[in-house]
Amino acid sequence: MYSGIDLHSNNSVVAVIDDGDRVVAQKRLPNDTGKITGFLARWQDELAGVVVESTYNWYWLVDGLQDAGLHVHLANTAAIKQYEGLKHSGDETDAQHLAHLLRLGILPTGTILPREHRVVRDLARKRMQLVQSCTTHVLAVENIMARQFGGRMTSNQIKRLTDDTIDSLPLAADVGLAIKANVAVIATLQSQIELLEKRLQERVKPRPQYALLTTVPGIGQTLATVIALETGPIDRFAEVGNFASYARCVDSVHTSNRKKKGEGNVKNGNKYLAWAFVEAANFARRFCPEAKRFHERKKAKTNNIVATKALAHKLARACYHILKEGKPFDVTRCFA
């Protein structure tokens, strides 16, 4: 038996098929672990596996199914394409199709990281969200100052602003109130960011992968934390090219007869790793002579953006070998 679950925000369609693709059972159930596992309990000993869509809210369902002793697969929905000539499709056929792909052994799957790893990874993502929000408020104050005085105030100066300092500026009362609102939010976000960073250091710093990643030029505490958590077990990537692709460090081009016919899904991969390696490239070309020379050679042939992306690709490949072999960064090997 094979089961597919079409997961939605408040309900799920569960389908069970046999090895002849016949639908044995099918039902729409509320998003309740007990009800879904109870429905599948009848065939538990016969089920070869249960497929769950990789949607935004899959954690609770996958964890609950695994706790119930079921063999769970996480479907990579971006890699699944149904036949476009179908006259009718719906939640029921979607659930059956997932089970059908599992039965054929051609189901594209994603990695189910342990829940204890996911919670720390999501904490790092929360930190990034707060940093982005803080930057938005800093830029808002910069824009107000530019409009009012025609000059620029740095982000560090903005973060040091107090109500008294704002009151001393020759500003209209309403403008001053707007700046105070931004500054208050910035202070709150900064305190929360520091709290999260402290917890992340406690969770990630003892890991051997963290120490290895910090040997790479351009990768400090924050980037090492992001790369270690977003990468997960390096063994899930068969080759270095798979990891570089996952980090969005390779081109996505469709060609025919040596001519470009279009681009593929350039956003397919991990956006957090993509950001981390570009940031690492920008730091590396400033502080590592070998990285700077590599960047300058690429820049002379293309442009700054392509050169930075090429350097990010280099660093991504280096990180793969570092984590795979358990050896620190070797600048000669990387930029030979």
Coordinates of C-alpha atoms in Angstrom, one line a residue:
M1 CA 0.0 0.0 0.0
Y2 CA 1.1 3.6 -0.7
S3 CA -0.4 6.8 0.7
G4 CA -0.3 10.4 -0.5
I5 CA -1.5 13.4 1.5
D6 CA -2.5 16.7 -0.1
L7 CA -1.8 19.1 2.7
H8 CA -3.7 22.5 3.0
S9 CA -3.9 25.1 5.7
N10 CA -6.8 23.7 7.6
N11 CA -7.4 20.2 6.1
S12 CA -5.7 17.4 4.3
V13 CA -6.9 14.9 1.7
V14 CA -5.5 11.4 2.4
A15 CA -5.4 8.7 -0.3
V16 CA -4.3 5.1 -0.1
I17 CA -3.6 3.0 -3.2
D18 CA -2.5 -0.6 -3.7
D19 CA 0.3 -1.9 -6.0
G20 CA -2.1 -1.8 -8.9
D21 CA -2.9 1.9 -8.5
R22 CA -6.4 1.1 -7.3
V23 CA -7.7 3.6 -4.7
V24 CA -8.3 1.7 -1.5
A25 CA -9.5 4.6 0.6
Q26 CA -9.7 8.3 0.4
K27 CA -10.9 11.0 2.8
R28 CA -10.7 14.7 3.6
L29 CA -9.7 15.2 7.2
P30 CA -9.1 18.2 9.5
N31 CA -5.5 19.0 10.2
D32 CA -5.3 16.8 13.3
T33 CA -2.5 14.3 13.8
G34 CA -4.7 11.8 15.7
K35 CA -7.4 11.7 13.0
I36 CA -4.9 11.3 10.1
T37 CA -2.9 8.6 11.8
G38 CA -6.1 6.9 13.0
F39 CA -7.3 6.8 9.4
L40 CA -4.1 5.2 8.2
A41 CA -3.8 2.8 11.1
R42 CA -5.8 0.1 9.3
W43 CA -3.1 -0.2 6.7
Q44 CA -0.1 0.7 8.8
D45 CA 1.6 -2.8 8.5
E46 CA 1.1 -2.8 4.8
L47 CA 2.1 0.8 4.0
A48 CA 5.4 1.1 2.1
G49 CA 5.4 4.8 2.8
V50 CA 3.4 8.0 3.2
V51 CA 4.1 11.1 1.0
V52 CA 3.5 14.6 2.3
E53 CA 3.8 17.7 0.2
S54 CA 6.6 20.1 1.1
T55 CA 4.3 23.0 1.9
Y56 CA 5.0 25.8 4.4
N57 CA 3.2 24.0 7.2
W58 CA 4.5 20.4 6.9
Y59 CA 6.4 20.1 10.3
W60 CA 3.5 19.0 12.5
L61 CA 2.2 16.4 10.1
V62 CA 5.6 14.8 9.3
D63 CA 6.6 14.7 12.9
G64 CA 3.3 13.2 13.9
L65 CA 3.4 10.5 11.2
Q66 CA 7.0 9.6 12.2
D67 CA 6.0 9.4 15.8
A68 CA 3.2 7.0 14.8
G69 CA 5.9 4.7 13.3
L70 CA 5.1 5.5 9.6
H71 CA 7.8 5.8 6.9
V72 CA 7.4 9.4 5.7
H73 CA 8.6 10.9 2.4
L74 CA 8.6 14.7 1.9
A75 CA 7.7 15.4 -1.8
N76 CA 9.7 18.1 -3.6
T77 CA 6.7 19.8 -5.2
A78 CA 8.9 22.1 -7.4
A79 CA 10.2 19.0 -9.2
I80 CA 6.7 17.3 -9.7
K81 CA 4.8 18.1 -12.9
Q82 CA 1.5 16.5 -13.7
Y83 CA 0.3 15.8 -17.2
E84 CA -1.2 19.1 -18.5
G85 CA -3.8 17.4 -20.7
L86 CA -5.8 16.2 -17.7
K87 CA -9.5 17.2 -18.0
H88 CA -10.0 17.2 -14.3
S89 CA -7.7 17.5 -11.4
G90 CA -8.3 18.3 -7.7
D91 CA -7.1 17.5 -4.2
E92 CA -8.1 13.9 -4.5
T93 CA -6.1 13.3 -7.7
D94 CA -3.2 15.2 -6.3
A95 CA -3.0 12.9 -3.3
Q96 CA -3.3 9.9 -5.5
H97 CA -0.6 11.2 -7.8
L98 CA 1.8 11.5 -4.9
A99 CA 1.2 7.9 -3.9
H100 CA 1.5 6.8 -7.5
L101 CA 4.9 8.4 -7.9
L102 CA 6.0 6.7 -4.7
R103 CA 4.8 3.3 -6.0
L104 CA 6.8 3.8 -9.2
G105 CA 9.9 4.8 -7.3
I106 CA 10.2 8.2 -9.1
L107 CA 9.1 10.5 -6.4
P108 CA 11.3 13.6 -6.1
T109 CA 11.9 14.1 -2.4
G110 CA 13.4 16.6 0.0
T111 CA 15.4 16.0 3.1
I112 CA 13.5 15.8 6.4
L113 CA 15.9 17.3 8.9
P114 CA 15.5 16.3 12.6
R115 CA 13.2 18.5 14.5
E116 CA 15.9 19.6 16.9
H117 CA 18.0 20.8 13.9
R118 CA 15.0 22.6 12.4
V119 CA 14.2 24.6 15.5
V120 CA 17.7 26.1 15.7
R121 CA 17.7 26.7 11.9
D122 CA 14.4 28.6 12.2
L123 CA 15.8 30.6 15.0
A124 CA 18.6 31.8 12.7
R125 CA 16.0 32.6 10.0
K126 CA 14.1 34.6 12.6
R127 CA 17.2 36.6 13.4
M128 CA 17.6 37.4 9.7
Q129 CA 13.9 38.6 9.6
L130 CA 14.5 40.9 12.5
V131 CA 17.7 42.3 11.0
Q132 CA 15.9 43.1 7.7
S133 CA 13.1 44.8 9.6
C134 CA 15.6 46.8 11.6
T135 CA 17.3 47.9 8.4
T136 CA 13.9 49.1 7.1
H137 CA 13.5 51.4 10.0
V138 CA 17.1 52.7 9.9
L139 CA 16.6 53.5 6.2
A140 CA 13.3 55.3 7.0
V141 CA 15.2 57.6 9.5
E142 CA 18.0 58.2 6.9
N143 CA 15.4 59.2 4.4
I144 CA 13.7 61.6 6.8
M145 CA 17.0 63.2 7.7
A146 CA 17.9 63.6 4.0
R147 CA 14.6 65.3 3.3
Q148 CA 14.9 67.6 6.3
F149 CA 18.6 68.5 6.2
G150 CA 19.9 67.5 2.8
G151 CA 22.6 65.4 4.5
R152 CA 23.2 61.8 5.4
M153 CA 23.2 60.2 8.8
T154 CA 25.0 56.8 9.2
S155 CA 23.2 53.8 10.6
N156 CA 25.4 53.8 13.8
Q157 CA 24.4 57.5 14.4
I158 CA 20.8 56.6 14.0
K159 CA 21.0 53.7 16.5
R160 CA 22.5 56.1 19.1
L161 CA 19.7 58.6 18.8
T162 CA 17.7 59.4 22.0
D163 CA 14.5 61.3 22.5
D164 CA 16.5 64.3 23.9
T165 CA 18.8 64.3 20.9
I166 CA 15.8 64.3 18.5
D167 CA 14.1 67.1 20.5
S168 CA 17.2 69.2 20.1
L169 CA 17.1 69.0 16.3
P170 CA 15.3 71.9 14.4
L171 CA 12.4 69.6 13.3
A172 CA 8.7 70.0 13.2
A173 CA 7.0 68.2 16.2
D174 CA 5.3 65.7 13.9
V175 CA 8.6 64.9 12.1
G176 CA 10.3 64.4 15.4
L177 CA 7.6 62.1 16.6
A178 CA 7.9 60.0 13.4
I179 CA 11.7 59.6 14.0
K180 CA 11.1 58.7 17.7
A181 CA 8.7 55.9 16.5
N182 CA 11.4 54.5 14.2
V183 CA 14.1 54.8 16.8
A184 CA 12.0 53.0 19.5
V185 CA 11.3 50.1 17.1
I186 CA 15.1 49.9 16.2
A187 CA 16.0 49.7 19.9
T188 CA 13.5 46.9 20.5
L189 CA 14.6 44.9 17.5
Q190 CA 18.3 45.4 18.4
S191 CA 17.7 43.9 21.9
Q192 CA 15.9 40.9 20.4
I193 CA 18.6 40.4 17.8
E194 CA 21.3 40.3 20.4
L195 CA 19.2 37.8 22.5
L196 CA 18.8 35.5 19.5
E197 CA 22.5 35.8 18.6
K198 CA 23.5 34.8 22.1
R199 CA 21.3 31.7 21.9
L200 CA 22.5 30.7 18.4
Q201 CA 26.1 30.9 19.6
E202 CA 25.3 28.6 22.5
R203 CA 23.6 26.1 20.1
V204 CA 26.0 26.3 17.1
K205 CA 29.5 27.2 18.3
P206 CA 30.2 23.8 19.9
R207 CA 29.6 22.0 16.5
P208 CA 32.8 21.0 14.6
Q209 CA 31.3 22.3 11.3
Y210 CA 31.1 25.8 12.8
A211 CA 34.9 25.9 13.6
L212 CA 35.7 24.6 10.1
L213 CA 33.6 27.2 8.3
T214 CA 35.1 30.1 10.2
T215 CA 38.5 29.2 8.6
V216 CA 37.1 30.4 5.2
P217 CA 38.0 34.0 4.4
G218 CA 34.9 36.2 4.5
I219 CA 32.9 33.8 6.8
G220 CA 32.5 35.0 10.4
Q221 CA 30.2 34.0 13.2
T222 CA 26.9 34.9 11.6
L223 CA 27.7 33.5 8.1
A224 CA 29.1 30.3 9.6
T225 CA 26.0 29.8 11.7
V226 CA 23.7 30.3 8.7
I227 CA 25.7 28.0 6.4
A228 CA 26.0 25.3 9.0
L229 CA 22.3 25.3 9.8
E230 CA 21.0 25.6 6.3
T231 CA 23.4 23.0 4.9
G232 CA 22.5 20.3 7.4
P233 CA 24.2 16.9 7.0
I234 CA 26.6 17.4 4.1
D235 CA 26.2 13.7 3.1
R236 CA 22.8 14.6 1.6
F237 CA 24.6 16.2 -1.3
A238 CA 26.0 13.5 -3.6
E239 CA 28.5 15.8 -5.4
V240 CA 29.9 19.3 -4.9
G241 CA 27.8 20.5 -7.9
N242 CA 24.6 19.5 -6.1
F243 CA 25.6 21.7 -3.1
A244 CA 26.6 24.6 -5.3
S245 CA 23.3 24.3 -7.2
Y246 CA 21.3 24.2 -3.9
A247 CA 23.1 27.4 -2.8
R248 CA 22.0 29.0 -6.1
C249 CA 25.6 29.5 -7.2
V250 CA 25.3 28.0 -10.7
D251 CA 23.6 29.2 -13.9
S252 CA 20.1 27.9 -14.9
V253 CA 20.1 28.0 -18.7
H254 CA 18.2 26.0 -21.3
T255 CA 20.2 25.4 -24.6
S256 CA 19.5 23.7 -27.9
N257 CA 22.0 23.3 -30.7
R258 CA 24.4 25.3 -28.6
K259 CA 22.0 28.3 -28.5
K260 CA 20.4 29.7 -25.4
K261 CA 16.6 29.0 -25.5
G262 CA 15.7 30.4 -22.1
E263 CA 16.4 30.1 -18.4
G264 CA 15.2 27.6 -15.9
N265 CA 14.1 28.2 -12.3
V266 CA 16.9 30.4 -11.1
K267 CA 15.3 30.6 -7.6
N268 CA 15.3 26.9 -7.2
G269 CA 17.5 26.2 -4.1
N270 CA 18.1 27.8 -0.7
K271 CA 17.8 31.5 -0.6
Y272 CA 19.6 31.8 2.7
L273 CA 22.7 29.9 1.5
A274 CA 22.6 32.1 -1.7
W275 CA 22.7 35.2 0.5
A276 CA 25.4 33.9 2.8
F277 CA 27.9 33.0 0.1
V278 CA 27.4 36.3 -1.7
E279 CA 28.0 38.1 1.6
A280 CA 31.1 35.9 2.2
A281 CA 32.4 36.8 -1.3
N282 CA 32.0 40.5 -0.6
F283 CA 34.0 40.2 2.6
A284 CA 36.6 37.8 1.1
R285 CA 37.6 40.1 -1.7
R286 CA 38.2 42.8 0.8
F287 CA 40.4 40.9 3.2
C288 CA 41.8 37.9 1.3
P289 CA 44.5 38.8 -1.4
E290 CA 43.9 35.6 -3.4
A291 CA 40.1 36.1 -3.4
K292 CA 40.6 39.7 -4.5
R293 CA 42.8 38.7 -7.4
F294 CA 40.3 36.0 -8.5
H295 CA 37.5 38.6 -8.3
E296 CA 39.5 41.2 -10.3
R297 CA 40.3 38.7 -13.1
K298 CA 36.6 37.8 -13.4
K299 CA 35.5 41.4 -13.2
A300 CA 37.9 42.3 -16.1
K301 CA 36.2 39.8 -18.4
T302 CA 32.5 40.3 -17.2
N303 CA 31.3 42.8 -14.6
N304 CA 31.2 43.2 -10.8
I305 CA 28.0 41.2 -10.2
V306 CA 29.1 38.2 -12.2
A307 CA 32.5 38.3 -10.6
T308 CA 31.1 38.3 -7.1
K309 CA 28.8 35.4 -8.0
A310 CA 31.7 33.5 -9.4
L311 CA 33.7 34.1 -6.1
A312 CA 30.6 33.0 -4.1
H313 CA 30.6 29.8 -6.2
K314 CA 34.2 29.2 -5.4
L315 CA 33.6 29.6 -1.7
A316 CA 30.5 27.3 -1.8
R317 CA 32.6 24.6 -3.4
A318 CA 35.3 25.1 -0.8
C319 CA 32.8 24.8 2.0
Y320 CA 31.4 21.6 0.6
H321 CA 34.9 19.9 0.6
I322 CA 35.7 21.4 4.1
L323 CA 32.6 19.9 5.6
K324 CA 32.9 16.6 3.6
E325 CA 36.6 16.0 4.5
G326 CA 36.6 17.7 8.0
K327 CA 39.6 19.8 7.1
P328 CA 40.1 23.6 7.4
F329 CA 40.2 26.0 4.5
D330 CA 43.2 25.7 2.1
V331 CA 43.7 29.0 0.2
T332 CA 46.1 27.4 -2.3
R333 CA 43.7 24.6 -3.1
C334 CA 40.7 27.0 -3.5
F335 CA 42.4 29.5 -5.8
A336 CA 45.0 27.3 -7.6

